[in-house]
Amino acid sequence: RHYEVLAYRAGDGQFATLFTDVTERRRRQEEIRASNQRLQLISATAGLLLETADPQTAVDTIARRLLDALDCHVYLNYLAEPGQDRLRLHTSAGITEDMCQDLEWLDYGESVSGWVARSRARRVESHIGRSSDPLLRVVRSMGLEAYACYPLVSKGRLLGTLAFGSRTRDDFSPDDLSLMQVIAGQVAVAVERRQAEELLQSLYEAQSHIAERLQAALLELP
């Protein structure tokens, strides 16, 4: 518990000491500080994703900020491969280069990220060191105790997954999980927007190429 100590001189010339329990006040102050930090992170993430031309690259900056805010040590961002039931590791932090290579590809249903991709539902794991779940084998090998993975979905389409893990925490609070959910939602919308822009650009280039070929063919006519 936390106490404030106030010493004052009494009327008879003696000193008196007053102890005030400020535990509840400190707790509320910490909750307000943490809430403000989460709001600032959400706002900064939205601003970064709106400003950048490549939100997929910005994910690394965003995820590393979230690692610091949540006392996490690992993040994994997978993107869905079009036309295939598998994921490819896009960005990550907190794992070795060899592990990055081993985890580069995941089939849907494989490991936690693959399970999330197949089910399109988040998966949260606590006290991982005590678990014998084979799906957590890779996560346990990273020395993680708490892990949360979210699907990146926009307009009903799976874009990938985003996961965070901690080696020092046994679990995540509801506020922590809500923050991850908001960030994952922001990332999904930004990635979907960028992919739509790339598709439109490729269609425009294809149409321009066809138009140029038609024009050349017409000029060759007698």
CSV table of C-alpha atoms in Angstrom, one decimal:
chain,number,residue,atom,x,y,z
A,1,ARG,CA,0.0,0.0,0.0
A,2,HIS,CA,1.0,3.7,-0.4
A,3,TYR,CA,0.9,6.3,2.3
A,4,GLU,CA,1.6,10.0,2.5
A,5,VAL,CA,3.2,11.2,5.7
A,6,LEU,CA,2.4,14.6,7.1
A,7,ALA,CA,4.3,15.9,10.2
A,8,TYR,CA,3.1,19.0,12.0
A,9,ARG,CA,3.6,20.8,15.3
A,10,ALA,CA,0.7,20.4,17.8
A,11,GLY,CA,-0.5,23.2,20.1
A,12,ASP,CA,1.5,21.9,23.0
A,13,GLY,CA,4.7,22.1,21.1
A,14,GLN,CA,4.8,18.4,20.4
A,15,PHE,CA,5.2,17.0,16.9
A,16,ALA,CA,2.5,14.8,15.4
A,17,THR,CA,2.6,12.6,12.4
A,18,LEU,CA,-0.4,11.8,10.2
A,19,PHE,CA,-0.4,8.8,7.8
A,20,THR,CA,-2.8,9.0,4.9
A,21,ASP,CA,-3.6,5.9,2.7
A,22,VAL,CA,-3.3,7.1,-0.9
A,23,THR,CA,-3.3,3.6,-2.5
A,24,GLU,CA,-6.6,4.1,-4.3
A,25,ARG,CA,-5.6,7.6,-5.5
A,26,ARG,CA,-2.3,6.2,-6.8
A,27,ARG,CA,-4.2,3.4,-8.6
A,28,ARG,CA,-6.5,5.8,-10.3
A,29,GLN,CA,-3.7,8.0,-11.3
A,30,GLU,CA,-1.9,5.0,-12.9
A,31,GLU,CA,-5.1,4.0,-14.7
A,32,ILE,CA,-5.5,7.5,-16.1
A,33,ARG,CA,-1.8,7.6,-17.2
A,34,ALA,CA,-2.1,4.2,-18.9
A,35,SER,CA,-5.4,5.2,-20.6
A,36,ASN,CA,-3.8,8.4,-21.9
A,37,GLN,CA,-0.8,6.4,-23.2
A,38,ARG,CA,-3.1,4.0,-25.1
A,39,LEU,CA,-5.1,6.9,-26.6
A,40,GLN,CA,-1.9,8.6,-27.7
A,41,LEU,CA,-0.6,5.4,-29.3
A,42,ILE,CA,-3.9,4.8,-31.1
A,43,SER,CA,-3.8,8.4,-32.4
A,44,ALA,CA,-0.2,8.2,-33.5
A,45,THR,CA,-0.8,4.9,-35.3
A,46,ALA,CA,-3.8,6.3,-37.2
A,47,GLY,CA,-1.7,9.4,-38.2
A,48,LEU,CA,1.2,7.3,-39.4
A,49,LEU,CA,-1.0,5.0,-41.4
A,50,LEU,CA,-2.7,7.9,-43.1
A,51,GLU,CA,0.5,9.7,-43.9
A,52,THR,CA,2.6,6.8,-45.2
A,53,ALA,CA,2.5,5.6,-48.8
A,54,ASP,CA,3.4,2.1,-47.7
A,55,PRO,CA,1.4,1.0,-44.6
A,56,GLN,CA,2.9,-2.5,-44.7
A,57,THR,CA,6.3,-1.0,-44.0
A,58,ALA,CA,4.8,1.3,-41.3
A,59,VAL,CA,3.6,-1.8,-39.4
A,60,ASP,CA,7.1,-2.4,-38.1
A,61,THR,CA,7.3,1.0,-36.5
A,62,ILE,CA,3.8,0.6,-35.1
A,63,ALA,CA,4.4,-2.8,-33.7
A,64,ARG,CA,7.7,-1.8,-32.0
A,65,ARG,CA,5.9,1.0,-30.3
A,66,LEU,CA,3.3,-1.4,-29.0
A,67,LEU,CA,6.1,-3.8,-27.8
A,68,ASP,CA,7.4,-1.0,-25.5
A,69,ALA,CA,3.9,0.0,-24.3
A,70,LEU,CA,2.9,-3.5,-23.4
A,71,ASP,CA,6.2,-4.9,-22.1
A,72,CYS,CA,6.3,-7.4,-24.9
A,73,HIS,CA,9.4,-8.8,-26.6
A,74,VAL,CA,8.2,-10.4,-29.8
A,75,TYR,CA,5.9,-9.5,-32.6
A,76,LEU,CA,5.0,-11.4,-35.8
A,77,ASN,CA,3.2,-9.9,-38.8
A,78,TYR,CA,2.1,-12.4,-41.5
A,79,LEU,CA,0.4,-11.5,-44.8
A,80,ALA,CA,-1.9,-13.9,-46.6
A,81,GLU,CA,-0.7,-15.1,-50.0
A,82,PRO,CA,-3.3,-14.5,-52.7
A,83,GLY,CA,-4.9,-17.7,-53.9
A,84,GLN,CA,-3.1,-19.8,-51.4
A,85,ASP,CA,-4.0,-21.1,-48.0
A,86,ARG,CA,-0.8,-20.0,-46.4
A,87,LEU,CA,0.9,-17.0,-44.8
A,88,ARG,CA,4.3,-15.3,-45.4
A,89,LEU,CA,6.2,-13.6,-42.6
A,90,HIS,CA,6.3,-9.9,-43.5
A,91,THR,CA,7.9,-8.2,-40.5
A,92,SER,CA,8.9,-9.3,-37.0
A,93,ALA,CA,11.0,-8.4,-34.0
A,94,GLY,CA,12.5,-10.3,-31.0
A,95,ILE,CA,13.4,-13.5,-32.9
A,96,THR,CA,16.6,-14.7,-34.5
A,97,GLU,CA,17.4,-14.7,-38.2
A,98,ASP,CA,17.3,-18.5,-38.3
A,99,MET,CA,13.9,-18.5,-36.7
A,100,CYS,CA,12.7,-15.9,-39.2
A,101,GLN,CA,13.7,-18.3,-42.0
A,102,ASP,CA,12.1,-21.3,-40.3
A,103,LEU,CA,8.8,-19.3,-39.8
A,104,GLU,CA,8.8,-17.6,-43.2
A,105,TRP,CA,5.8,-19.7,-44.4
A,106,LEU,CA,2.9,-21.0,-42.5
A,107,ASP,CA,0.0,-23.1,-43.7
A,108,TYR,CA,-3.5,-22.2,-42.5
A,109,GLY,CA,-4.0,-24.1,-39.2
A,110,GLU,CA,-0.3,-24.3,-38.5
A,111,SER,CA,1.0,-22.8,-35.3
A,112,VAL,CA,-1.0,-19.9,-33.7
A,113,SER,CA,-0.9,-17.5,-36.6
A,114,GLY,CA,-2.1,-20.2,-39.0
A,115,TRP,CA,-4.9,-21.2,-36.6
A,116,VAL,CA,-6.0,-17.5,-36.4
A,117,ALA,CA,-5.8,-17.2,-40.2
A,118,ARG,CA,-8.0,-20.3,-40.7
A,119,SER,CA,-10.5,-19.4,-38.0
A,120,ARG,CA,-10.4,-15.6,-38.4
A,121,ALA,CA,-10.7,-15.3,-34.7
A,122,ARG,CA,-8.1,-13.9,-32.2
A,123,ARG,CA,-6.3,-16.3,-30.0
A,124,VAL,CA,-4.9,-15.4,-26.5
A,125,GLU,CA,-2.6,-17.7,-24.5
A,126,SER,CA,-1.5,-17.3,-20.9
A,127,HIS,CA,1.1,-19.2,-18.8
A,128,ILE,CA,2.4,-20.8,-21.9
A,129,GLY,CA,5.3,-22.5,-20.1
A,130,ARG,CA,2.8,-24.7,-18.3
A,131,SER,CA,1.0,-25.7,-21.5
A,132,SER,CA,1.6,-28.8,-23.5
A,133,ASP,CA,-0.6,-27.7,-26.4
A,134,PRO,CA,1.3,-28.7,-29.6
A,135,LEU,CA,0.0,-25.6,-31.3
A,136,LEU,CA,2.2,-23.5,-28.9
A,137,ARG,CA,5.4,-25.4,-29.6
A,138,VAL,CA,7.0,-22.5,-31.6
A,139,VAL,CA,5.7,-19.9,-29.2
A,140,ARG,CA,7.2,-21.9,-26.2
A,141,SER,CA,10.5,-22.2,-28.1
A,142,MET,CA,10.7,-18.3,-28.1
A,143,GLY,CA,10.5,-18.3,-24.3
A,144,LEU,CA,7.1,-16.5,-24.3
A,145,GLU,CA,4.6,-16.7,-21.4
A,146,ALA,CA,1.8,-14.6,-22.8
A,147,TYR,CA,0.8,-14.4,-26.5
A,148,ALA,CA,-2.0,-12.8,-28.4
A,149,CYS,CA,-2.6,-13.1,-32.2
A,150,TYR,CA,-5.2,-11.2,-34.2
A,151,PRO,CA,-6.5,-11.7,-37.7
A,152,LEU,CA,-6.1,-8.7,-40.1
A,153,VAL,CA,-9.5,-8.6,-41.8
A,154,SER,CA,-11.0,-5.8,-43.9
A,155,LYS,CA,-14.3,-6.0,-45.8
A,156,GLY,CA,-14.5,-9.7,-45.0
A,157,ARG,CA,-11.2,-10.5,-46.6
A,158,LEU,CA,-8.3,-12.0,-44.7
A,159,LEU,CA,-5.1,-9.9,-45.2
A,160,GLY,CA,-2.9,-11.6,-42.6
A,161,THR,CA,-2.2,-11.8,-38.8
A,162,LEU,CA,-0.5,-9.7,-36.2
A,163,ALA,CA,0.7,-11.2,-32.9
A,164,PHE,CA,2.5,-10.0,-29.8
A,165,GLY,CA,4.3,-12.0,-27.1
A,166,SER,CA,5.9,-11.3,-23.7
A,167,ARG,CA,8.6,-13.3,-21.9
A,168,THR,CA,8.0,-11.5,-18.5
A,169,ARG,CA,4.2,-11.3,-18.3
A,170,ASP,CA,2.0,-14.3,-17.7
A,171,ASP,CA,-1.1,-12.8,-19.3
A,172,PHE,CA,-2.5,-9.6,-20.8
A,173,SER,CA,-5.2,-7.4,-19.2
A,174,PRO,CA,-8.5,-6.7,-21.0
A,175,ASP,CA,-7.2,-3.1,-21.7
A,176,ASP,CA,-4.1,-4.5,-23.3
A,177,LEU,CA,-6.1,-6.9,-25.5
A,178,SER,CA,-8.4,-4.0,-26.5
A,179,LEU,CA,-5.5,-1.9,-27.5
A,180,MET,CA,-4.1,-4.7,-29.7
A,181,GLN,CA,-7.5,-5.2,-31.3
A,182,VAL,CA,-7.8,-1.5,-32.2
A,183,ILE,CA,-4.2,-1.4,-33.6
A,184,ALA,CA,-4.9,-4.6,-35.6
A,185,GLY,CA,-8.0,-3.1,-37.0
A,186,GLN,CA,-6.2,0.1,-38.1
A,187,VAL,CA,-3.5,-1.9,-39.7
A,188,ALA,CA,-6.0,-4.1,-41.6
A,189,VAL,CA,-7.8,-1.1,-43.1
A,190,ALA,CA,-4.6,0.6,-44.1
A,191,VAL,CA,-3.2,-2.6,-45.7
A,192,GLU,CA,-6.4,-3.2,-47.6
A,193,ARG,CA,-6.4,0.4,-48.9
A,194,ARG,CA,-2.8,0.0,-50.1
A,195,GLN,CA,-3.6,-3.3,-51.8
A,196,ALA,CA,-6.6,-1.7,-53.5
A,197,GLU,CA,-4.4,1.1,-54.8
A,198,GLU,CA,-1.8,-1.3,-56.1
A,199,LEU,CA,-4.6,-3.3,-57.9
A,200,LEU,CA,-6.0,-0.1,-59.5
A,201,GLN,CA,-2.5,0.9,-60.6
A,202,SER,CA,-1.8,-2.5,-62.2
A,203,LEU,CA,-5.1,-2.3,-64.0
A,204,TYR,CA,-4.4,1.2,-65.3
A,205,GLU,CA,-1.0,0.1,-66.5
A,206,ALA,CA,-2.5,-3.0,-68.2
A,207,GLN,CA,-5.1,-0.9,-69.9
A,208,SER,CA,-2.5,1.6,-71.0
A,209,HIS,CA,-0.3,-1.2,-72.5
A,210,ILE,CA,-3.3,-2.6,-74.4
A,211,ALA,CA,-4.2,0.9,-75.7
A,212,GLU,CA,-0.7,1.4,-76.9
A,213,ARG,CA,-0.6,-1.9,-78.7
A,214,LEU,CA,-4.0,-1.2,-80.4
A,215,GLN,CA,-2.8,2.2,-81.5
A,216,ALA,CA,0.4,0.7,-82.9
A,217,ALA,CA,-1.6,-2.0,-84.7
A,218,LEU,CA,-3.9,0.7,-86.2
A,219,LEU,CA,-1.0,2.7,-87.5
A,220,GLU,CA,0.3,-0.4,-89.3
A,221,LEU,CA,-2.9,-0.9,-91.2
A,222,PRO,CA,-2.8,0.1,-94.9
